[in-house]
XYZ file of C-alpha atoms in Angstrom:
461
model
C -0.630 14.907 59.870
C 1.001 12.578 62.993
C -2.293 10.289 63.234
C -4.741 9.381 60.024
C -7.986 9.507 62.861
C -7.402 13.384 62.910
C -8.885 13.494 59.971
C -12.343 12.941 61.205
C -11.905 16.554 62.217
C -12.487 18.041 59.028
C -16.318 17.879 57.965
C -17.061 19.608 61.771
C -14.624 22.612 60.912
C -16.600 22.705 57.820
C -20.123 22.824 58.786
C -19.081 24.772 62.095
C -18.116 27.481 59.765
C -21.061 26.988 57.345
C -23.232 27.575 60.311
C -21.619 30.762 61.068
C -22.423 32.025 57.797
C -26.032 31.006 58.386
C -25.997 32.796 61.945
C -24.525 36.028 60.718
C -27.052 36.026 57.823
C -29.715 35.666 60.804
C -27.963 38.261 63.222
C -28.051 40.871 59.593
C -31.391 39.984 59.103
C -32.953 40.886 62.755
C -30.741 43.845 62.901
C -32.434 45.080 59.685
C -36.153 44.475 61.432
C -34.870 46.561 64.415
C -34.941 49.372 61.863
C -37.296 48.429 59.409
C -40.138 46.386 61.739
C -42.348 44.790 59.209
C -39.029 43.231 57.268
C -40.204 39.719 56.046
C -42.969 39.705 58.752
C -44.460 37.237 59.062
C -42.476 35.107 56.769
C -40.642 35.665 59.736
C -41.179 36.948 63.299
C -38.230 38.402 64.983
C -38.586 36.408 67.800
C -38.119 33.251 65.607
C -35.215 35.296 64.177
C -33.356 35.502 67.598
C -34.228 31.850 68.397
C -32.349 30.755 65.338
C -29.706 33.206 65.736
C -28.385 32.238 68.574
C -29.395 28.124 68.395
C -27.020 28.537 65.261
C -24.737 30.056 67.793
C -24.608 27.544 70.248
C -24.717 24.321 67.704
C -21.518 26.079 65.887
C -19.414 26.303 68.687
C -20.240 22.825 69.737
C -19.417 21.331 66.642
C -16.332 23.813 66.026
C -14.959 22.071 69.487
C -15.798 18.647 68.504
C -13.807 19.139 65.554
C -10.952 20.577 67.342
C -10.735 18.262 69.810
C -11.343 15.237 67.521
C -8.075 16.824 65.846
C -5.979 18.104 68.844
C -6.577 14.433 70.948
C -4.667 12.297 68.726
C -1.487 14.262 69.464
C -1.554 15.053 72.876
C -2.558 11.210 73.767
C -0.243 9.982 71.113
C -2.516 7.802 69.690
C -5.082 7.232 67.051
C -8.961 8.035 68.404
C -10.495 5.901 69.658
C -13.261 5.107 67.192
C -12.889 7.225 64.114
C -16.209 5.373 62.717
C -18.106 7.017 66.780
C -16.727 10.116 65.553
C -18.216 9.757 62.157
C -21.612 8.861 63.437
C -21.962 11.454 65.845
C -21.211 14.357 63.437
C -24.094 12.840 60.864
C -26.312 12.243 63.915
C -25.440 15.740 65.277
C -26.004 17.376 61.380
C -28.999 15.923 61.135
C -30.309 16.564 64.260
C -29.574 20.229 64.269
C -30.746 20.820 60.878
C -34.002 19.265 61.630
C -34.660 21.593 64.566
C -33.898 24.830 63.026
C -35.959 24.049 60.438
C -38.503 23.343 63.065
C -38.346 26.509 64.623
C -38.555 28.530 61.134
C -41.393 26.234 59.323
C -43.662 25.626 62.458
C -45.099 27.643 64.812
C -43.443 27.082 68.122
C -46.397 26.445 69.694
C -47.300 23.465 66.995
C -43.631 22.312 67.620
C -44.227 21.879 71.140
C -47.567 19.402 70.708
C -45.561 17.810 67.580
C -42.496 17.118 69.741
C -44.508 15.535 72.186
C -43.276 18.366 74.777
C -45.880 17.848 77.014
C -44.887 14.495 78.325
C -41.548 16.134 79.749
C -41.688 20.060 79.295
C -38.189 21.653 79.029
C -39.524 24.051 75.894
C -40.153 27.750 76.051
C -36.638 28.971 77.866
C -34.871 31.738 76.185
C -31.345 29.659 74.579
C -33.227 25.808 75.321
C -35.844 26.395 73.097
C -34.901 23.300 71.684
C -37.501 20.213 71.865
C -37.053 17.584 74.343
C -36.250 15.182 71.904
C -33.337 17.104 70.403
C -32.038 17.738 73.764
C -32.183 13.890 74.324
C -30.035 13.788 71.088
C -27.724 16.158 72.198
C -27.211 14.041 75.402
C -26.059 11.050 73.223
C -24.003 12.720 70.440
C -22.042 14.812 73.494
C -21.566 11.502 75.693
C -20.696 9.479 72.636
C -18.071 12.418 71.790
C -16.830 12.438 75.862
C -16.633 8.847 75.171
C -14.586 8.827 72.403
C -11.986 11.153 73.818
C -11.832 9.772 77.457
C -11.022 6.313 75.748
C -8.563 7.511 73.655
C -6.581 9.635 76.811
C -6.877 6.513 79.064
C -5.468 4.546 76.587
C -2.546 6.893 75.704
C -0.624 9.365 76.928
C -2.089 11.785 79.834
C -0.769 15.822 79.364
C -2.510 18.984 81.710
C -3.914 20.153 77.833
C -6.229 16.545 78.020
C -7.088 17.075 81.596
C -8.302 20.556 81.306
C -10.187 19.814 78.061
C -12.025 17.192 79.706
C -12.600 18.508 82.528
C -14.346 20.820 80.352
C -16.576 18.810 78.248
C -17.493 16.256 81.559
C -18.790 20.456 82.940
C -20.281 20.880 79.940
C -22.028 17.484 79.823
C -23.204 17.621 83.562
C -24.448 21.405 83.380
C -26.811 20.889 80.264
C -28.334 17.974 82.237
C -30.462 21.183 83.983
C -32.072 21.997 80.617
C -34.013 19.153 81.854
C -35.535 20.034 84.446
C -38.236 23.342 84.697
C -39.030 23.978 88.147
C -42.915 25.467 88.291
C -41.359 28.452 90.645
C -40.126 30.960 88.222
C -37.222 32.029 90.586
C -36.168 28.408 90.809
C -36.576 28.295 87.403
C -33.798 30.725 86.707
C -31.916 29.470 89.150
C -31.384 26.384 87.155
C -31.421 27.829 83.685
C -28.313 29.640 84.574
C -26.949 26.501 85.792
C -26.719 25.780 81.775
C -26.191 29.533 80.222
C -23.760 30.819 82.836
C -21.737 27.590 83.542
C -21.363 27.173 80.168
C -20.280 30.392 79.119
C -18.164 31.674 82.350
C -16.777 28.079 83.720
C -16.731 25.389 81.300
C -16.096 26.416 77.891
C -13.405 28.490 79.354
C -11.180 25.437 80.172
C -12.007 23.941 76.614
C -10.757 27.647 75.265
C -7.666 27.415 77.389
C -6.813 24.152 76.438
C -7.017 24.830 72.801
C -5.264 27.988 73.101
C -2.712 26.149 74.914
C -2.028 23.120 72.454
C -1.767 26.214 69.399
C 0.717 27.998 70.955
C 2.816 24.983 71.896
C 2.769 23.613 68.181
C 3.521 27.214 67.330
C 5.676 28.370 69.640
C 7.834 25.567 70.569
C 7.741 26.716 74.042
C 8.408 23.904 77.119
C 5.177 22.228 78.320
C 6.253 23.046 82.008
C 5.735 26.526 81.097
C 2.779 26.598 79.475
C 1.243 24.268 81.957
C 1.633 26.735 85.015
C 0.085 29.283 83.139
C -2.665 26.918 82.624
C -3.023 25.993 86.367
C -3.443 29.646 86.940
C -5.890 30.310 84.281
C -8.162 27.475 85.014
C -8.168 28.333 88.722
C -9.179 31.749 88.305
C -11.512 30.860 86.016
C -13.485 28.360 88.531
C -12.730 30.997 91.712
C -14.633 33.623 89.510
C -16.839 31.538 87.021
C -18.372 29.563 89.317
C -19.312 32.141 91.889
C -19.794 34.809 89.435
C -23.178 32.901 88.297
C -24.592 35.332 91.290
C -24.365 38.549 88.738
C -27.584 36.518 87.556
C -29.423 36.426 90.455
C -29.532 40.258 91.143
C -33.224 41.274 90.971
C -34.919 38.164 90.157
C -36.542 37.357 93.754
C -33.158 35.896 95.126
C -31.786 37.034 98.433
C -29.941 40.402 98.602
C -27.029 38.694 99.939
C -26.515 37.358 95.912
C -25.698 41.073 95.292
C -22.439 41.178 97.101
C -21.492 37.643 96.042
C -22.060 38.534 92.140
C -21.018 41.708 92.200
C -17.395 40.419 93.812
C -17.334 37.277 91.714
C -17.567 39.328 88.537
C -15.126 41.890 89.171
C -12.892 38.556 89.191
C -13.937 37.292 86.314
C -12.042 39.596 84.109
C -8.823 38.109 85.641
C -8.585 35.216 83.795
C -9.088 36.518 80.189
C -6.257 38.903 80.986
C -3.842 36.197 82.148
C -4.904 34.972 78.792
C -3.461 38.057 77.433
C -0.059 37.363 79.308
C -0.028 33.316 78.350
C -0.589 34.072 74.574
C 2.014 37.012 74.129
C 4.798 35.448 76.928
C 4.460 31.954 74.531
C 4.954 33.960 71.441
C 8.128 35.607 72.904
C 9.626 33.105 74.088
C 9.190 30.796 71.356
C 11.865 28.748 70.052
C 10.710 27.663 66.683
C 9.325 30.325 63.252
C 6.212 28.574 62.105
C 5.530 29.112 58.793
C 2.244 29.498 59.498
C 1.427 33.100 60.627
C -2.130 33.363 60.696
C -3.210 30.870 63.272
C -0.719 32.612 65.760
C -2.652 35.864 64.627
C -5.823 34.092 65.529
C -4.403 32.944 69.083
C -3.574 36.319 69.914
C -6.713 37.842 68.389
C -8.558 35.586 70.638
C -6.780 36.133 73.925
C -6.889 40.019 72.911
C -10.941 40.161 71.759
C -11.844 37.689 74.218
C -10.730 40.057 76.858
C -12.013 43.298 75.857
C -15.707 41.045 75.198
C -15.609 39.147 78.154
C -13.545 41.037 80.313
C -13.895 44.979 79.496
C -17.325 44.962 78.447
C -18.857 42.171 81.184
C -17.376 44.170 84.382
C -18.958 47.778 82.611
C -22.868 46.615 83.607
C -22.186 43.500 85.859
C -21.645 44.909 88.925
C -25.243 45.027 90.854
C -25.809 49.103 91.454
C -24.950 49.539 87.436
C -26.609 46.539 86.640
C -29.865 47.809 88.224
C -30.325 50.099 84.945
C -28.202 48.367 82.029
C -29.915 44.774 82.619
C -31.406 44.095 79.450
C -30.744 47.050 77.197
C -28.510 47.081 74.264
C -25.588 47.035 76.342
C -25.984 43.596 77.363
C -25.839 42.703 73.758
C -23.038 44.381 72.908
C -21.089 42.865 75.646
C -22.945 38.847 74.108
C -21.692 39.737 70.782
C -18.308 41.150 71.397
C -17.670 37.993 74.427
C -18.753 34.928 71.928
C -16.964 36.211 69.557
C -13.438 36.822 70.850
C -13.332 34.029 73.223
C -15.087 31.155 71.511
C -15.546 32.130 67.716
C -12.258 32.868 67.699
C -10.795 30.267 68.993
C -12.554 27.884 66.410
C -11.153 30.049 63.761
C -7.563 29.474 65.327
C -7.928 25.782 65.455
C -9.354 25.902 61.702
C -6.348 28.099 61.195
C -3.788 25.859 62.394
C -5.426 22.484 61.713
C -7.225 22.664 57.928
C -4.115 23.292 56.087
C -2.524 20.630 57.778
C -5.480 18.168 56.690
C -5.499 19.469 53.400
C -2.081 18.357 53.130
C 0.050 21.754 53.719
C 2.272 20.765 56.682
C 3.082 24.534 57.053
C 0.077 26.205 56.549
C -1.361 27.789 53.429
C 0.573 29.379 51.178
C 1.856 33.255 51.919
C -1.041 34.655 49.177
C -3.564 32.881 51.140
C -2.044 33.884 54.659
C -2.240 37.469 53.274
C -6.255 37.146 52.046
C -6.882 35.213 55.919
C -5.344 38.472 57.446
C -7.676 40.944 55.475
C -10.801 38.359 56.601
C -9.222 38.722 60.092
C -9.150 42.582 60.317
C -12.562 42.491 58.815
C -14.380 40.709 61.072
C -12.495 42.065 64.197
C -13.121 45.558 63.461
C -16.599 44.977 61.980
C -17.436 43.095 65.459
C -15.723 45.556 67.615
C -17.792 48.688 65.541
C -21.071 46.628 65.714
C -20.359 46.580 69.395
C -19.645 50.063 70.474
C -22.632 51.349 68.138
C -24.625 48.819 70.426
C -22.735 50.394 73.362
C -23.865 53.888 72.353
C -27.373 52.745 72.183
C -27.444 50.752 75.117
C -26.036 54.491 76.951
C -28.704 56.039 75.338
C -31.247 54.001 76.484
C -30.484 54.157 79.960
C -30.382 57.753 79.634
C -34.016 58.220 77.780
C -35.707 54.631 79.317
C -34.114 53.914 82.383
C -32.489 57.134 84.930
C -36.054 59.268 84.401
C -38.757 58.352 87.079
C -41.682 56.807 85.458
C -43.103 60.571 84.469
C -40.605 61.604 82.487
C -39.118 58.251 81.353
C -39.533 57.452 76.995
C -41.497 54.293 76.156
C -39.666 51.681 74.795
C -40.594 52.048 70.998
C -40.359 55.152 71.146
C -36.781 55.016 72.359
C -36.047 52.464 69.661
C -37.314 54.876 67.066
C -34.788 57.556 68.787
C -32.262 54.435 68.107
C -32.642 53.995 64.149
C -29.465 56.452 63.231
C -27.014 53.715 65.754
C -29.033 50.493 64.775
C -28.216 51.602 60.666
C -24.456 51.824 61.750
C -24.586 48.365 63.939
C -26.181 46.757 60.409
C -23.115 48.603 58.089
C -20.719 46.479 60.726
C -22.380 43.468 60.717
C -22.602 43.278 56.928
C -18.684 43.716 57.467
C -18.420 40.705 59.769
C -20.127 38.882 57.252
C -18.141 39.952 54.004
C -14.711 38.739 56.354
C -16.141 35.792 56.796
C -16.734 35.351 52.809
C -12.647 36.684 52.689
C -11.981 33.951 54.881
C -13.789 31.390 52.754
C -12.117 32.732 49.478
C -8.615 31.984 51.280
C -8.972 28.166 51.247
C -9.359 28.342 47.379
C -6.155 31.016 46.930
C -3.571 28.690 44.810
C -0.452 27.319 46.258
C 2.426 30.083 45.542
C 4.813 28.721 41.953
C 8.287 27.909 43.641
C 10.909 28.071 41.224
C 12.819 24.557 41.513
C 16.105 25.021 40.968
């Protein structure tokens, strides 16, 4: 380890990936009440279930890219952070913080939370991904400009490379975007207007820089390949990525009360967006062959590619199937939507974490080369587990999300199926999207078994 500040990264790798236990247990748990509907009602509600789920979601990949740039920062600026103690601070305030909500959401009714929270002196509850209370997005605010902060200092004061750029241009999008969680129009059509100012922006423009750059500084360690390579693939990536991202945000405003012109504009903007996940494809696999150094360690190159690969088919393969507007007219909302949310998050952002955790932990733990081959070889069977049970627990939600459309969507309103009754029709796919999920979640207990596999004997001649 170059820089003893790096170290700061640690605990958020940790608790990112302790969170992703929790959310998978979650995500199991609501798949089984899709089956079985009175399953720990009302213990608790489904709709309590989802609001955890994917809060759990969103706080783990925030604090999986606060510990990744905490650790990748150092090295490109060349310098120690800025304030390790900030850094320190903000993950306890951030722990705490988070903790204290979710347990908000599952030991109070939402409704109580609201009047406890104070919500009605500035109301930003009640929308589907902000649930959160006012005062925890005020806290979010000041742990992500403390953490913008902290980084900006330390690049200013050191040295300046396109990875630092990108990543913060990043994080100042991702800062600026969430500042529309604040504000809840009374129109409902403005409303969503500016609630996809947060979802989409963050999801399709700027966590896709902070994904490239991290991507980026992996396969340099890894690779060994010249920065004025990897940069221009960067440039390319990134500017893709705002042609399509930003733009594509119409794909949102297809039949909500916006203008018809929003049809053309989302529908072209999202068969673009696919572009840059591919070039993703082409950056990871051109770095790999033309490296000029063997790391020793193997997996976190497996992870980069997994991501580029996963984050592609997700994002990529299954957003253009049901985003452009004449499809979209009958897959909007149905399971196919959540196949392509599960299969997207988890290529290009969970997996990403988990190459940064990959490449970074064994160095902190004081393996310079990565963990030993025994524990490389348990990672891989955690890696094939949770890409192929995510990539089965998606197409079984494809095939429902087809057959809903067929039973729900196509008929006129005579011959159409009601909705529980075409979730009862369902049951047979949703048992085979639970047997995958319960597969992502015994990989992700593989992967935590790996960090306790025991260094390999060397003989010592």
């Amino acid at each position: 380890m170059k820089y003893s500040s790096q170290m700061v990264a640690k605990p958020y790798f940790i608790f990112a990936l302790i969170l992703l236990a929790g959310e998978i247990l979650f995500g199991l748990t609501m798949s089984i009440q899709y089956i079985y509907g009175d399953f720990l009602f009302p213990l608790i509600p489904f709709n309590v279930l989802r609001m955890v789920h994917i809060n759990l979601l969103i706080v783990l990949l925030l604090f999986g890219f606060m510990g990744a740039t905490y650790y990748l920062i150092p090295e490109e600026a060349e310098r120690e952070l800025w304030s390790p103690l900030l850094a320190k601070i903000t993950f306890w305030v951030f722990l705490v913080a988070g903790v204290a909500t979710i347990l908000g959401y599952l030991l109070v009714p939402y409704a109580e939370l609201a009047e406890l929270t104070m919500n009605e002196l500035w109301p930003t509850m009640g929308r589907e991904f902000l649930e959160q209370p006012t005062i925890t997005k005020i806290g979010i605010v000041f742990v992500v400009l403390s953490y913008i902060l902290n980084v900006t200092m330390t690049v200013i004061k050191g040295r300046r490379t396109t990875i630092s750029i990108i990543l913060l241009t990043g994080l100042f999008g991702l800062a600026f975007f969430f500042l529309f969680a604040f504000y809840v129009p009374d129109n409902l059509i403005m409303d969503k207007f500016f609630w996809w100012f947060v979802v989409h922006l963050w999801v399709e423009a700027t966590w896709e820089l902070i994904l490239g750059a991290l991507l980026a500084f992996v396969l340099v360690k890894l690779t060994g390949v010249d920065r004025e390579h990897i940069d221009k693939w960067l440039y390319l990536i990134i500017a893709m990525t705002f042609i399509a991202g930003l733009a594509g945000t119409g794909h949102h405003f297809f039949f909500m009360g916006a203008p018809g012109y929003w049809l053309w504009i989302g529908s072209i903007a999202s068969a673009a967006e696919p572009i840059p996940f591919f070039l993703m494809i082409l950056f990871a696999y051109n770095m790999v062959k033309n490296r000029r150094i063997q790391d020793d360690n193997k997996m976190a190159l497996t992870w980069a590619k997994g991501t580029a690969v996963v984050g592609f088919l997700g994002a990529g393969v299954w957003g253009f199937m049901h985003t452009l507007a004449p499809i979209n007219y009958y897959t909007h909302g149905t399971q196919l939507t959540a196949a392509h949310g599960h299969l997207s998050f988890f290529g290009a952002y969970v997996m990403i974490v988990f190459t940064m955790v990959s490449y970074a932990m064994p160095i902190l733990r004081g393996r310079p080369h990565g963990n030993s081959p025994r524990a490389q070889k348990v990672e891989l069977t955690s890696f094939w587990f949770m890409v192929i049970g995510m990539i089965g627990l998606t197409l079984a939600l494809t095939v429902a999300g087809i057959l809903q459309i067929e039973a729900q969507r196509i008929p006129d309103s005579a011959n159409a199926m009601s909705f529980m009754n075409v979730q009862e029709m369902l049951t047979p796919v949703y048992f085979v999207r639970s047997f995958f999920g319960v597969m992502v979640f015994l990989g992700l207990l593989i992967y935590f078994y790996s960090f306790f596999v025991k260094e390999d004997k060397r003989v010592v001649a």
